């Protein structure tokens, strides 16, 4: 089958791994979590960071659970970054085996400094390990230290990686993002923006979707923003973005905070973060709950279960 | 008279100082230049960087020329950054004397590291030297090294500087910019964006205008983009921005390039840059001219004088 | 047994993993390599980066080989950085099982931004997985993004990690390094400097040893420099450092270059780097060989095998 | 007269401008200040930052005072950085007129980004304005943003600027500094290090002197360190450096703190800093005084009150 395959559309939630209070993965709520994303938040794609905090084996088991028949997810993209090429290739093969819809590959941490050729060669070797899976280049220079512009990299990637199907762009250089979009507009690639709090600015530059952790609990609101944008009601779109700007950026986007907020908003117990991170404090949770109530945000929970008791 | 005064609207051209081949300021073409901005480019405001390459005395003379009766500029804002508080204050007083419409103040280079209090205190002392002039805070962290977010600074500035009337924001942190806009929406402040190649993204966050050197030659096109945006014709707006993205960011935004492009596009001889900068090479000029022709860009010149001979 | 254990002294070579042309680890030359370090270079300690490019299993096998009875290495320190706390802990346990003499722990990549507490808590959890092994904190802010000064971290680490026995400091902030040394001077800790080309400057600040890849081929010369320093023959010490500065920093310190130089100097085939890195070009090798000859550097090889044919 | 002229030797104090409580320059204590530097601190050279906080005219008057006959300063170097080439040239000419012994030139702030050619061309144009004065290149990348290594710049500078006589290097890249020294060792250039708290590390790399604000009050101690270094008594040298490290880096090196400490140590009233800086708080002064006493440092103050026993 030729590339591009089915285009990734709309919002993609960076998954939160639910855990028990003992620090084990809580497989029992994954079904409920997926259901919540699709039905309550209108988010049909997920982005899984497969190596964070899990051995290869556990990681596989986790993502297999998201891909069970009966779930209504459109696409499951798995991030296969690792500390070596070999491990990244194994993760890519594994993603193919469990039926993922694509892999996302980041510049490796273990080799610095980069040249363009070394980086593209690395990406190509990972892509080749899963030749039937769509390949997404995940550009996040603040984390990887890559100084080469995405636009310049895309030229080489398109040349060498036939499975390329999109870009996850996590940076604020919207000129670079815009040039990526502009030069590849004819093709069915996905241009996914990864800085949640600036999504509206990226939409205007041609973003076709977005990947982020906030879409776990802000998916519905963000979908309303996308719709307002589509209908050219900018002041409404900006209103959604501003509401988000003011409240959630102040709560924070760390793992602990995200888990606490998601638990409050969805009613699904996401559990503590992994060590060495600490659970969000009772103080944080109380203050977040008050803010969410004042924003009428806990109505998401109401929708789900007709019940104002959340996070308990 | 109370603040805010007349709100600064739309595009603001960062002025290019016209020079003779001998390196003297070419006063004789300033009238023509202002006329061109207003009539051909539709740009009615200018932003003058008063200390760059000129002594205080010369600088005064220069800007006085832009403010002559008969010109149709709406507003002339003068940047009064200098190497000491005292010099900044003198420049501010002088701006008031020659009839400028506002002063823009940058964090000083000569004192690092900053604290918020020291910075705001500095800005306040400069503002107090020209108490009748609107005050614009010019936020450009890549140049000044200021790490404090504009949003946080605005709180303090509003508290201490009664003449505050707007922000020139030259950074890509659109979340910070958006928060500045969002929190001061009720007031008649100007929120001017200073990264020309990302203006569309800032418009969607609430920018009320823009300051930049490209509006000298791209003012008309950018005004068309602003209009398309106003009329919610996004794909047209993006088209303008993309055209700009692709061609002009590759030509470069340095002083030499800007002078060469402006000379080509306007037909007004802007002359060489000051030493130690070198004039753009013949090679650059030829290649720029070819590109501009292919973009039908030299028609600006046509408009002006029905003549394809430019830069002569 | 109480801490500190036997103090780590002198030079520590960051190991180069020998590989066959097919990209497999070349176990057959490890004995020769260790022998060469001890006998020809006078380097008796090694620092192994256990996770780079190898699965946990392979990594174990590799380092087990360095610890075989009969080898004359003083100490084998294993770096146990990984993409999760759990993996780091497994690597630490494994290091203990195979008889390593210490573990070195880096701030994890996977959690940003840091607070001091989160970082120290992470280090403590890794240390606790190998409670009988000396613990070295590996400070390399350019790689990890940690902004907290080592001096400040050491306070917390000493408080929480009873197995702490030293610092590997890979940064040019010699004030920070000097303060670490100065405040812990009474205790038998190792203060190992990790920027090879500035070692002389760190010695004067109190460094007790050094870790680096250049000590694989420059160990003997660097030991001569240490001796000159000890005997207060500064101009001789500076001479060694300068010789190094001029020639080797220009050859480059990347993995490919290090393997090529080590092969030339030692006569032991270190093989190509792992993909996606490319083997050093023939051009590089020829030019390096010429430079090494002009420095009388290939005499190392002569010493070893009375033979000028190297790297073949 | 041919270059190099008389070589600049030893410590160079970055001058502190004494001010009255009303914010005027306190010319009346300059003689006492110079006398104190030479006689009590053993510092015979000064480095004046001519443009900071003063108009050209005032600045001239100030430095003229340091050069009066009868003072025993060896050399007065004047920093001629400004916001334009023209101003820098005027400052250079003025330095020549008042009899300065050299000028120091920094990369200009007003033109970014740099190329090597533009930067060297700028430096050359400033040097040419004072063709009889020794020229020092002042390398301070954290302030100027220059990314080019000093070593690489020196090549070009030596080629183009016949009056070049030394480097003031204010950065922690001691490899770069060492390479500068190493490659120009034959000539009588001065290699002055500008990071006071790392001076010992730079000495070992070949520094021939140092420029800094701490030599105003730590000149005598630092001279003792230089002597200990010269006599190869490293542990004594390190002891001086450590004493300095621990106490003074914690007091801070800002203008306010420097003025307060200098006033305490010398007994000469240096006055407040210029606005927008605030005078050091009473709290700071009291705590600094207590620390200085505990270090036996206020015996310098004894000078002030009729007692010549210092620092002993």
PDB file of N, CA, C and O in Angstrom, chain C residues 151 172-176 178-179 182-183 185 197-198 200-206 229 231-234 238 241-242 245-246 249-250 253, chain D residues 151 172-176 178-179 182-183 185 197-198 200-206 229 231-234 238 241-242 245-246 249-250:
ATOM      1  N   UNK C 151      27.466  22.905  43.501  1.00  0.00           N
ATOM      2  CA  UNK C 151      27.728  23.195  44.921  1.00  0.00           C
ATOM      3  C   UNK C 151      26.445  23.104  45.739  1.00  0.00           C
ATOM      4  O   UNK C 151      26.421  22.515  46.822  1.00  0.00           O
ATOM      5  N   UNK C 172      32.357  24.135  32.443  1.00  0.00           N
ATOM      6  CA  UNK C 172      33.489  25.058  32.552  1.00  0.00           C
ATOM      7  C   UNK C 172      33.328  26.067  33.683  1.00  0.00           C
ATOM      8  O   UNK C 172      34.138  26.969  33.811  1.00  0.00           O
ATOM      9  N   UNK C 173      32.298  25.916  34.495  1.00  0.00           N
ATOM     10  CA  UNK C 173      32.129  26.859  35.604  1.00  0.00           C
ATOM     11  C   UNK C 173      33.058  26.448  36.744  1.00  0.00           C
ATOM     12  O   UNK C 173      32.659  25.776  37.693  1.00  0.00           O
ATOM     13  N   UNK C 174      34.301  26.900  36.644  1.00  0.00           N
ATOM     14  CA  UNK C 174      35.305  26.463  37.619  1.00  0.00           C
ATOM     15  C   UNK C 174      35.094  27.082  38.986  1.00  0.00           C
ATOM     16  O   UNK C 174      35.625  26.583  39.973  1.00  0.00           O
ATOM     17  N   UNK C 175      34.319  28.142  39.056  1.00  0.00           N
ATOM     18  CA  UNK C 175      33.982  28.678  40.367  1.00  0.00           C
ATOM     19  C   UNK C 175      33.097  27.676  41.097  1.00  0.00           C
ATOM     20  O   UNK C 175      33.320  27.370  42.267  1.00  0.00           O
ATOM     21  N   UNK C 176      32.107  27.165  40.399  1.00  0.00           N
ATOM     22  CA  UNK C 176      31.226  26.164  40.998  1.00  0.00           C
ATOM     23  C   UNK C 176      32.044  24.942  41.415  1.00  0.00           C
ATOM     24  O   UNK C 176      31.938  24.447  42.545  1.00  0.00           O
ATOM     25  N   UNK C 178      35.229  24.766  42.056  1.00  0.00           N
ATOM     26  CA  UNK C 178      36.114  25.130  43.159  1.00  0.00           C
ATOM     27  C   UNK C 178      35.370  25.185  44.491  1.00  0.00           C
ATOM     28  O   UNK C 178      35.897  24.774  45.527  1.00  0.00           O
ATOM     29  N   UNK C 179      34.143  25.666  44.438  1.00  0.00           N
ATOM     30  CA  UNK C 179      33.379  25.729  45.681  1.00  0.00           C
ATOM     31  C   UNK C 179      33.006  24.328  46.160  1.00  0.00           C
ATOM     32  O   UNK C 179      33.029  24.044  47.347  1.00  0.00           O
ATOM     33  N   UNK C 182      36.159  23.052  47.745  1.00  0.00           N
ATOM     34  CA  UNK C 182      36.534  23.778  48.948  1.00  0.00           C
ATOM     35  C   UNK C 182      35.680  23.401  50.154  1.00  0.00           C
ATOM     36  O   UNK C 182      36.163  23.312  51.268  1.00  0.00           O
ATOM     37  N   UNK C 183      34.406  23.170  49.892  1.00  0.00           N
ATOM     38  CA  UNK C 183      33.515  22.907  51.013  1.00  0.00           C
ATOM     39  C   UNK C 183      33.510  21.472  51.478  1.00  0.00           C
ATOM     40  O   UNK C 183      32.875  21.139  52.468  1.00  0.00           O
ATOM     41  N   UNK C 185      36.455  19.534  51.427  1.00  0.00           N
ATOM     42  CA  UNK C 185      37.863  19.237  51.416  1.00  0.00           C
ATOM     43  C   UNK C 185      38.260  18.216  52.491  1.00  0.00           C
ATOM     44  O   UNK C 185      39.175  17.409  52.295  1.00  0.00           O
ATOM     45  N   UNK C 197      40.098  19.223  27.909  1.00  0.00           N
ATOM     46  CA  UNK C 197      40.974  20.274  27.406  1.00  0.00           C
ATOM     47  C   UNK C 197      41.177  21.408  28.411  1.00  0.00           C
ATOM     48  O   UNK C 197      41.919  22.338  28.128  1.00  0.00           O
ATOM     49  N   UNK C 198      40.537  21.341  29.566  1.00  0.00           N
ATOM     50  CA  UNK C 198      40.756  22.376  30.581  1.00  0.00           C
ATOM     51  C   UNK C 198      41.227  21.775  31.894  1.00  0.00           C
ATOM     52  O   UNK C 198      41.111  22.403  32.956  1.00  0.00           O
ATOM     53  N   UNK C 200      44.090  21.257  33.277  1.00  0.00           N
ATOM     54  CA  UNK C 200      45.107  21.965  34.055  1.00  0.00           C
ATOM     55  C   UNK C 200      44.471  23.053  34.927  1.00  0.00           C
ATOM     56  O   UNK C 200      44.834  23.234  36.096  1.00  0.00           O
ATOM     57  N   UNK C 201      43.484  23.744  34.353  1.00  0.00           N
ATOM     58  CA  UNK C 201      42.792  24.788  35.107  1.00  0.00           C
ATOM     59  C   UNK C 201      41.999  24.221  36.277  1.00  0.00           C
ATOM     60  O   UNK C 201      41.799  24.889  37.285  1.00  0.00           O
ATOM     61  N   UNK C 202      41.531  23.002  36.132  1.00  0.00           N
ATOM     62  CA  UNK C 202      40.766  22.389  37.216  1.00  0.00           C
ATOM     63  C   UNK C 202      41.690  21.822  38.281  1.00  0.00           C
ATOM     64  O   UNK C 202      41.343  21.791  39.462  1.00  0.00           O
ATOM     65  N   UNK C 203      42.864  21.392  37.875  1.00  0.00           N
ATOM     66  CA  UNK C 203      43.823  20.881  38.865  1.00  0.00           C
ATOM     67  C   UNK C 203      44.138  21.955  39.881  1.00  0.00           C
ATOM     68  O   UNK C 203      44.193  21.710  41.083  1.00  0.00           O
ATOM     69  N   UNK C 204      44.331  23.152  39.378  1.00  0.00           N
ATOM     70  CA  UNK C 204      44.699  24.238  40.263  1.00  0.00           C
ATOM     71  C   UNK C 204      43.548  24.584  41.205  1.00  0.00           C
ATOM     72  O   UNK C 204      43.769  25.160  42.277  1.00  0.00           O
ATOM     73  N   UNK C 205      42.340  24.220  40.823  1.00  0.00           N
ATOM     74  CA  UNK C 205      41.192  24.434  41.706  1.00  0.00           C
ATOM     75  C   UNK C 205      40.969  23.247  42.641  1.00  0.00           C
ATOM     76  O   UNK C 205      40.001  23.234  43.393  1.00  0.00           O
ATOM     77  N   UNK C 206      41.783  22.223  42.543  1.00  0.00           N
ATOM     78  CA  UNK C 206      41.676  21.127  43.498  1.00  0.00           C
ATOM     79  C   UNK C 206      41.143  19.810  42.967  1.00  0.00           C
ATOM     80  O   UNK C 206      40.821  18.907  43.749  1.00  0.00           O
ATOM     81  N   UNK C 229      52.702  18.968  37.170  1.00  0.00           N
ATOM     82  CA  UNK C 229      51.916  19.842  38.054  1.00  0.00           C
ATOM     83  C   UNK C 229      52.266  19.572  39.514  1.00  0.00           C
ATOM     84  O   UNK C 229      52.470  20.499  40.307  1.00  0.00           O
ATOM     85  N   UNK C 231      54.945  18.428  40.662  1.00  0.00           N
ATOM     86  CA  UNK C 231      56.296  18.924  40.952  1.00  0.00           C
ATOM     87  C   UNK C 231      56.426  20.423  40.700  1.00  0.00           C
ATOM     88  O   UNK C 231      57.519  20.969  40.678  1.00  0.00           O
ATOM     89  N   UNK C 232      55.297  21.044  40.469  1.00  0.00           N
ATOM     90  CA  UNK C 232      55.240  22.493  40.308  1.00  0.00           C
ATOM     91  C   UNK C 232      56.024  22.998  39.097  1.00  0.00           C
ATOM     92  O   UNK C 232      56.449  24.150  39.071  1.00  0.00           O
ATOM     93  N   UNK C 233      56.173  22.137  38.133  1.00  0.00           N
ATOM     94  CA  UNK C 233      56.799  22.590  36.895  1.00  0.00           C
ATOM     95  C   UNK C 233      55.678  23.009  35.943  1.00  0.00           C
ATOM     96  O   UNK C 233      55.252  22.267  35.071  1.00  0.00           O
ATOM     97  N   UNK C 234      55.236  24.229  36.174  1.00  0.00           N
ATOM     98  CA  UNK C 234      54.089  24.714  35.454  1.00  0.00           C
ATOM     99  C   UNK C 234      54.280  24.882  33.995  1.00  0.00           C
ATOM    100  O   UNK C 234      53.383  24.654  33.209  1.00  0.00           O
ATOM    101  N   UNK C 238      51.927  23.200  31.289  1.00  0.00           N
ATOM    102  CA  UNK C 238      51.201  23.980  30.292  1.00  0.00           C
ATOM    103  C   UNK C 238      51.590  23.542  28.884  1.00  0.00           C
ATOM    104  O   UNK C 238      50.761  23.508  27.977  1.00  0.00           O
ATOM    105  N   UNK C 241      49.594  20.538  28.098  1.00  0.00           N
ATOM    106  CA  UNK C 241      48.213  20.922  27.841  1.00  0.00           C
ATOM    107  C   UNK C 241      48.104  21.613  26.474  1.00  0.00           C
ATOM    108  O   UNK C 241      47.181  21.363  25.715  1.00  0.00           O
ATOM    109  N   UNK C 242      49.064  22.468  26.148  1.00  0.00           N
ATOM    110  CA  UNK C 242      49.007  23.214  24.893  1.00  0.00           C
ATOM    111  C   UNK C 242      49.145  22.294  23.698  1.00  0.00           C
ATOM    112  O   UNK C 242      48.446  22.428  22.704  1.00  0.00           O
ATOM    113  N   UNK C 245      45.934  20.881  23.363  1.00  0.00           N
ATOM    114  CA  UNK C 245      44.976  21.879  22.898  1.00  0.00           C
ATOM    115  C   UNK C 245      45.016  22.012  21.394  1.00  0.00           C
ATOM    116  O   UNK C 245      44.005  21.970  20.707  1.00  0.00           O
ATOM    117  N   UNK C 246      46.229  22.210  20.910  1.00  0.00           N
ATOM    118  CA  UNK C 246      46.356  22.563  19.514  1.00  0.00           C
ATOM    119  C   UNK C 246      45.984  21.402  18.607  1.00  0.00           C
ATOM    120  O   UNK C 246      45.205  21.541  17.672  1.00  0.00           O
ATOM    121  N   UNK C 249      42.137  19.006  19.912  1.00  0.00           N
ATOM    122  CA  UNK C 249      40.827  19.660  19.835  1.00  0.00           C
ATOM    123  C   UNK C 249      40.460  19.911  18.382  1.00  0.00           C
ATOM    124  O   UNK C 249      39.290  19.981  18.029  1.00  0.00           O
ATOM    125  N   UNK C 250      41.463  20.025  17.516  1.00  0.00           N
ATOM    126  CA  UNK C 250      41.153  20.216  16.096  1.00  0.00           C
ATOM    127  C   UNK C 250      40.778  18.917  15.396  1.00  0.00           C
ATOM    128  O   UNK C 250      40.034  18.944  14.413  1.00  0.00           O
ATOM    129  N   UNK C 253      36.463  15.492  19.150  1.00  0.00           N
ATOM    130  CA  UNK C 253      36.294  14.537  20.234  1.00  0.00           C
ATOM    131  C   UNK C 253      35.069  13.642  20.044  1.00  0.00           C
ATOM    132  O   UNK C 253      34.603  13.002  20.982  1.00  0.00           O
TER     133      UNK C 253
ATOM    134  N   UNK D 151      40.109  33.079  19.690  1.00  0.00           N
ATOM    135  CA  UNK D 151      41.270  32.591  18.948  1.00  0.00           C
ATOM    136  C   UNK D 151      41.136  32.888  17.457  1.00  0.00           C
ATOM    137  O   UNK D 151      42.074  33.331  16.796  1.00  0.00           O
ATOM    138  N   UNK D 172      34.432  32.000  30.400  1.00  0.00           N
ATOM    139  CA  UNK D 172      34.991  30.839  31.095  1.00  0.00           C
ATOM    140  C   UNK D 172      35.519  29.773  30.139  1.00  0.00           C
ATOM    141  O   UNK D 172      35.912  28.699  30.576  1.00  0.00           O
ATOM    142  N   UNK D 173      35.557  30.066  28.855  1.00  0.00           N
ATOM    143  CA  UNK D 173      36.084  29.070  27.915  1.00  0.00           C
ATOM    144  C   UNK D 173      37.615  29.136  27.928  1.00  0.00           C
ATOM    145  O   UNK D 173      38.242  29.758  27.072  1.00  0.00           O
ATOM    146  N   UNK D 174      38.194  28.433  28.879  1.00  0.00           N
ATOM    147  CA  UNK D 174      39.643  28.535  29.066  1.00  0.00           C
ATOM    148  C   UNK D 174      40.412  27.835  27.959  1.00  0.00           C
ATOM    149  O   UNK D 174      41.602  28.081  27.779  1.00  0.00           O
ATOM    150  N   UNK D 175      39.761  26.966  27.218  1.00  0.00           N
ATOM    151  CA  UNK D 175      40.427  26.377  26.055  1.00  0.00           C
ATOM    152  C   UNK D 175      40.672  27.469  25.015  1.00  0.00           C
ATOM    153  O   UNK D 175      41.766  27.590  24.459  1.00  0.00           O
ATOM    154  N   UNK D 176      39.642  28.255  24.773  1.00  0.00           N
ATOM    155  CA  UNK D 176      39.778  29.356  23.829  1.00  0.00           C
ATOM    156  C   UNK D 176      40.869  30.323  24.315  1.00  0.00           C
ATOM    157  O   UNK D 176      41.779  30.694  23.548  1.00  0.00           O
ATOM    158  N   UNK D 178      43.347  29.721  26.342  1.00  0.00           N
ATOM    159  CA  UNK D 178      44.654  29.056  26.263  1.00  0.00           C
ATOM    160  C   UNK D 178      45.192  29.032  24.841  1.00  0.00           C
ATOM    161  O   UNK D 178      46.397  29.187  24.610  1.00  0.00           O
ATOM    162  N   UNK D 179      44.298  28.835  23.874  1.00  0.00           N
ATOM    163  CA  UNK D 179      44.749  28.811  22.486  1.00  0.00           C
ATOM    164  C   UNK D 179      45.209  30.203  22.039  1.00  0.00           C
ATOM    165  O   UNK D 179      46.196  30.338  21.320  1.00  0.00           O
ATOM    166  N   UNK D 182      48.618  30.566  23.559  1.00  0.00           N
ATOM    167  CA  UNK D 182      49.591  29.650  22.994  1.00  0.00           C
ATOM    168  C   UNK D 182      50.068  30.095  21.619  1.00  0.00           C
ATOM    169  O   UNK D 182      51.235  29.941  21.271  1.00  0.00           O
ATOM    170  N   UNK D 183      49.156  30.637  20.840  1.00  0.00           N
ATOM    171  CA  UNK D 183      49.522  30.958  19.469  1.00  0.00           C
ATOM    172  C   UNK D 183      50.196  32.303  19.321  1.00  0.00           C
ATOM    173  O   UNK D 183      50.632  32.661  18.230  1.00  0.00           O
ATOM    174  N   UNK D 185      52.377  33.544  21.799  1.00  0.00           N
ATOM    175  CA  UNK D 185      53.302  33.529  22.915  1.00  0.00           C
ATOM    176  C   UNK D 185      54.585  34.315  22.635  1.00  0.00           C
ATOM    177  O   UNK D 185      55.176  34.912  23.531  1.00  0.00           O
ATOM    178  N   UNK D 197      36.804  35.511  39.672  1.00  0.00           N
ATOM    179  CA  UNK D 197      36.725  34.368  40.566  1.00  0.00           C
ATOM    180  C   UNK D 197      37.363  33.111  39.969  1.00  0.00           C
ATOM    181  O   UNK D 197      37.388  32.064  40.600  1.00  0.00           O
ATOM    182  N   UNK D 198      37.870  33.198  38.738  1.00  0.00           N
ATOM    183  CA  UNK D 198      38.536  32.042  38.142  1.00  0.00           C
ATOM    184  C   UNK D 198      39.962  32.388  37.719  1.00  0.00           C
ATOM    185  O   UNK D 198      40.555  31.687  36.894  1.00  0.00           O
ATOM    186  N   UNK D 200      42.863  32.101  39.067  1.00  0.00           N
ATOM    187  CA  UNK D 200      43.919  31.111  39.261  1.00  0.00           C
ATOM    188  C   UNK D 200      43.948  30.108  38.096  1.00  0.00           C
ATOM    189  O   UNK D 200      45.013  29.734  37.597  1.00  0.00           O
ATOM    190  N   UNK D 201      42.764  29.718  37.648  1.00  0.00           N
ATOM    191  CA  UNK D 201      42.679  28.778  36.524  1.00  0.00           C
ATOM    192  C   UNK D 201      43.210  29.377  35.229  1.00  0.00           C
ATOM    193  O   UNK D 201      43.699  28.662  34.361  1.00  0.00           O
ATOM    194  N   UNK D 202      43.076  30.670  35.089  1.00  0.00           N
ATOM    195  CA  UNK D 202      43.567  31.320  33.876  1.00  0.00           C
ATOM    196  C   UNK D 202      45.077  31.542  33.948  1.00  0.00           C
ATOM    197  O   UNK D 202      45.761  31.516  32.927  1.00  0.00           O
ATOM    198  N   UNK D 203      45.585  31.748  35.154  1.00  0.00           N
ATOM    199  CA  UNK D 203      47.037  31.921  35.303  1.00  0.00           C
ATOM    200  C   UNK D 203      47.755  30.700  34.771  1.00  0.00           C
ATOM    201  O   UNK D 203      48.754  30.790  34.066  1.00  0.00           O
ATOM    202  N   UNK D 204      47.214  29.563  35.123  1.00  0.00           N
ATOM    203  CA  UNK D 204      47.860  28.318  34.714  1.00  0.00           C
ATOM    204  C   UNK D 204      47.812  28.149  33.199  1.00  0.00           C
ATOM    205  O   UNK D 204      48.633  27.438  32.615  1.00  0.00           O
ATOM    206  N   UNK D 205      46.880  28.816  32.555  1.00  0.00           N
ATOM    207  CA  UNK D 205      46.805  28.776  31.092  1.00  0.00           C
ATOM    208  C   UNK D 205      47.638  29.878  30.452  1.00  0.00           C
ATOM    209  O   UNK D 205      47.640  30.031  29.237  1.00  0.00           O
ATOM    210  N   UNK D 206      48.284  30.693  31.236  1.00  0.00           N
ATOM    211  CA  UNK D 206      49.187  31.671  30.656  1.00  0.00           C
ATOM    212  C   UNK D 206      48.752  33.120  30.737  1.00  0.00           C
ATOM    213  O   UNK D 206      49.360  33.975  30.078  1.00  0.00           O
ATOM    214  N   UNK D 229      51.612  31.959  43.331  1.00  0.00           N
ATOM    215  CA  UNK D 229      51.605  31.213  42.076  1.00  0.00           C
ATOM    216  C   UNK D 229      52.995  31.251  41.445  1.00  0.00           C
ATOM    217  O   UNK D 229      53.524  30.223  40.995  1.00  0.00           O
ATOM    218  N   UNK D 231      55.751  31.619  42.863  1.00  0.00           N
ATOM    219  CA  UNK D 231      56.685  30.807  43.648  1.00  0.00           C
ATOM    220  C   UNK D 231      56.242  29.360  43.733  1.00  0.00           C
ATOM    221  O   UNK D 231      56.752  28.581  44.547  1.00  0.00           O
ATOM    222  N   UNK D 232      55.219  29.027  42.936  1.00  0.00           N
ATOM    223  CA  UNK D 232      54.726  27.645  42.839  1.00  0.00           C
ATOM    224  C   UNK D 232      54.167  27.111  44.143  1.00  0.00           C
ATOM    225  O   UNK D 232      54.169  25.900  44.375  1.00  0.00           O
ATOM    226  N   UNK D 233      53.736  28.008  44.995  1.00  0.00           N
ATOM    227  CA  UNK D 233      53.061  27.546  46.200  1.00  0.00           C
ATOM    228  C   UNK D 233      51.563  27.516  45.908  1.00  0.00           C
ATOM    229  O   UNK D 233      50.813  28.421  46.244  1.00  0.00           O
ATOM    230  N   UNK D 234      51.173  26.413  45.257  1.00  0.00           N
ATOM    231  CA  UNK D 234      49.786  26.312  44.809  1.00  0.00           C
ATOM    232  C   UNK D 234      48.792  26.241  45.918  1.00  0.00           C
ATOM    233  O   UNK D 234      47.686  26.742  45.799  1.00  0.00           O
ATOM    234  N   UNK D 238      45.741  28.654  46.045  1.00  0.00           N
ATOM    235  CA  UNK D 238      44.357  28.167  46.057  1.00  0.00           C
ATOM    236  C   UNK D 238      43.634  28.669  47.294  1.00  0.00           C
ATOM    237  O   UNK D 238      42.437  28.973  47.257  1.00  0.00           O
ATOM    238  N   UNK D 241      42.478  32.107  46.619  1.00  0.00           N
ATOM    239  CA  UNK D 241      41.356  32.063  45.686  1.00  0.00           C
ATOM    240  C   UNK D 241      40.085  31.568  46.399  1.00  0.00           C
ATOM    241  O   UNK D 241      39.000  32.103  46.198  1.00  0.00           O
ATOM    242  N   UNK D 242      40.250  30.568  47.249  1.00  0.00           N
ATOM    243  CA  UNK D 242      39.092  29.988  47.929  1.00  0.00           C
ATOM    244  C   UNK D 242      38.481  30.963  48.904  1.00  0.00           C
ATOM    245  O   UNK D 242      37.259  31.094  48.999  1.00  0.00           O
ATOM    246  N   UNK D 245      36.597  33.107  46.826  1.00  0.00           N
ATOM    247  CA  UNK D 245      35.428  32.400  46.296  1.00  0.00           C
ATOM    248  C   UNK D 245      34.286  32.408  47.283  1.00  0.00           C
ATOM    249  O   UNK D 245      33.156  32.749  46.971  1.00  0.00           O
ATOM    250  N   UNK D 246      34.615  31.989  48.478  1.00  0.00           N
ATOM    251  CA  UNK D 246      33.552  31.755  49.442  1.00  0.00           C
ATOM    252  C   UNK D 246      32.895  33.052  49.865  1.00  0.00           C
ATOM    253  O   UNK D 246      31.684  33.179  49.862  1.00  0.00           O
ATOM    254  N   UNK D 249      32.037  36.106  46.366  1.00  0.00           N
ATOM    255  CA  UNK D 249      31.032  35.775  45.355  1.00  0.00           C
ATOM    256  C   UNK D 249      29.644  35.766  45.992  1.00  0.00           C
ATOM    257  O   UNK D 249      28.648  35.992  45.327  1.00  0.00           O
ATOM    258  N   UNK D 250      29.580  35.510  47.287  1.00  0.00           N
ATOM    259  CA  UNK D 250      28.269  35.538  47.948  1.00  0.00           C
ATOM    260  C   UNK D 250      27.801  36.959  48.242  1.00  0.00           C
ATOM    261  O   UNK D 250      26.605  37.207  48.310  1.00  0.00           O
TER     262      UNK D 250
END
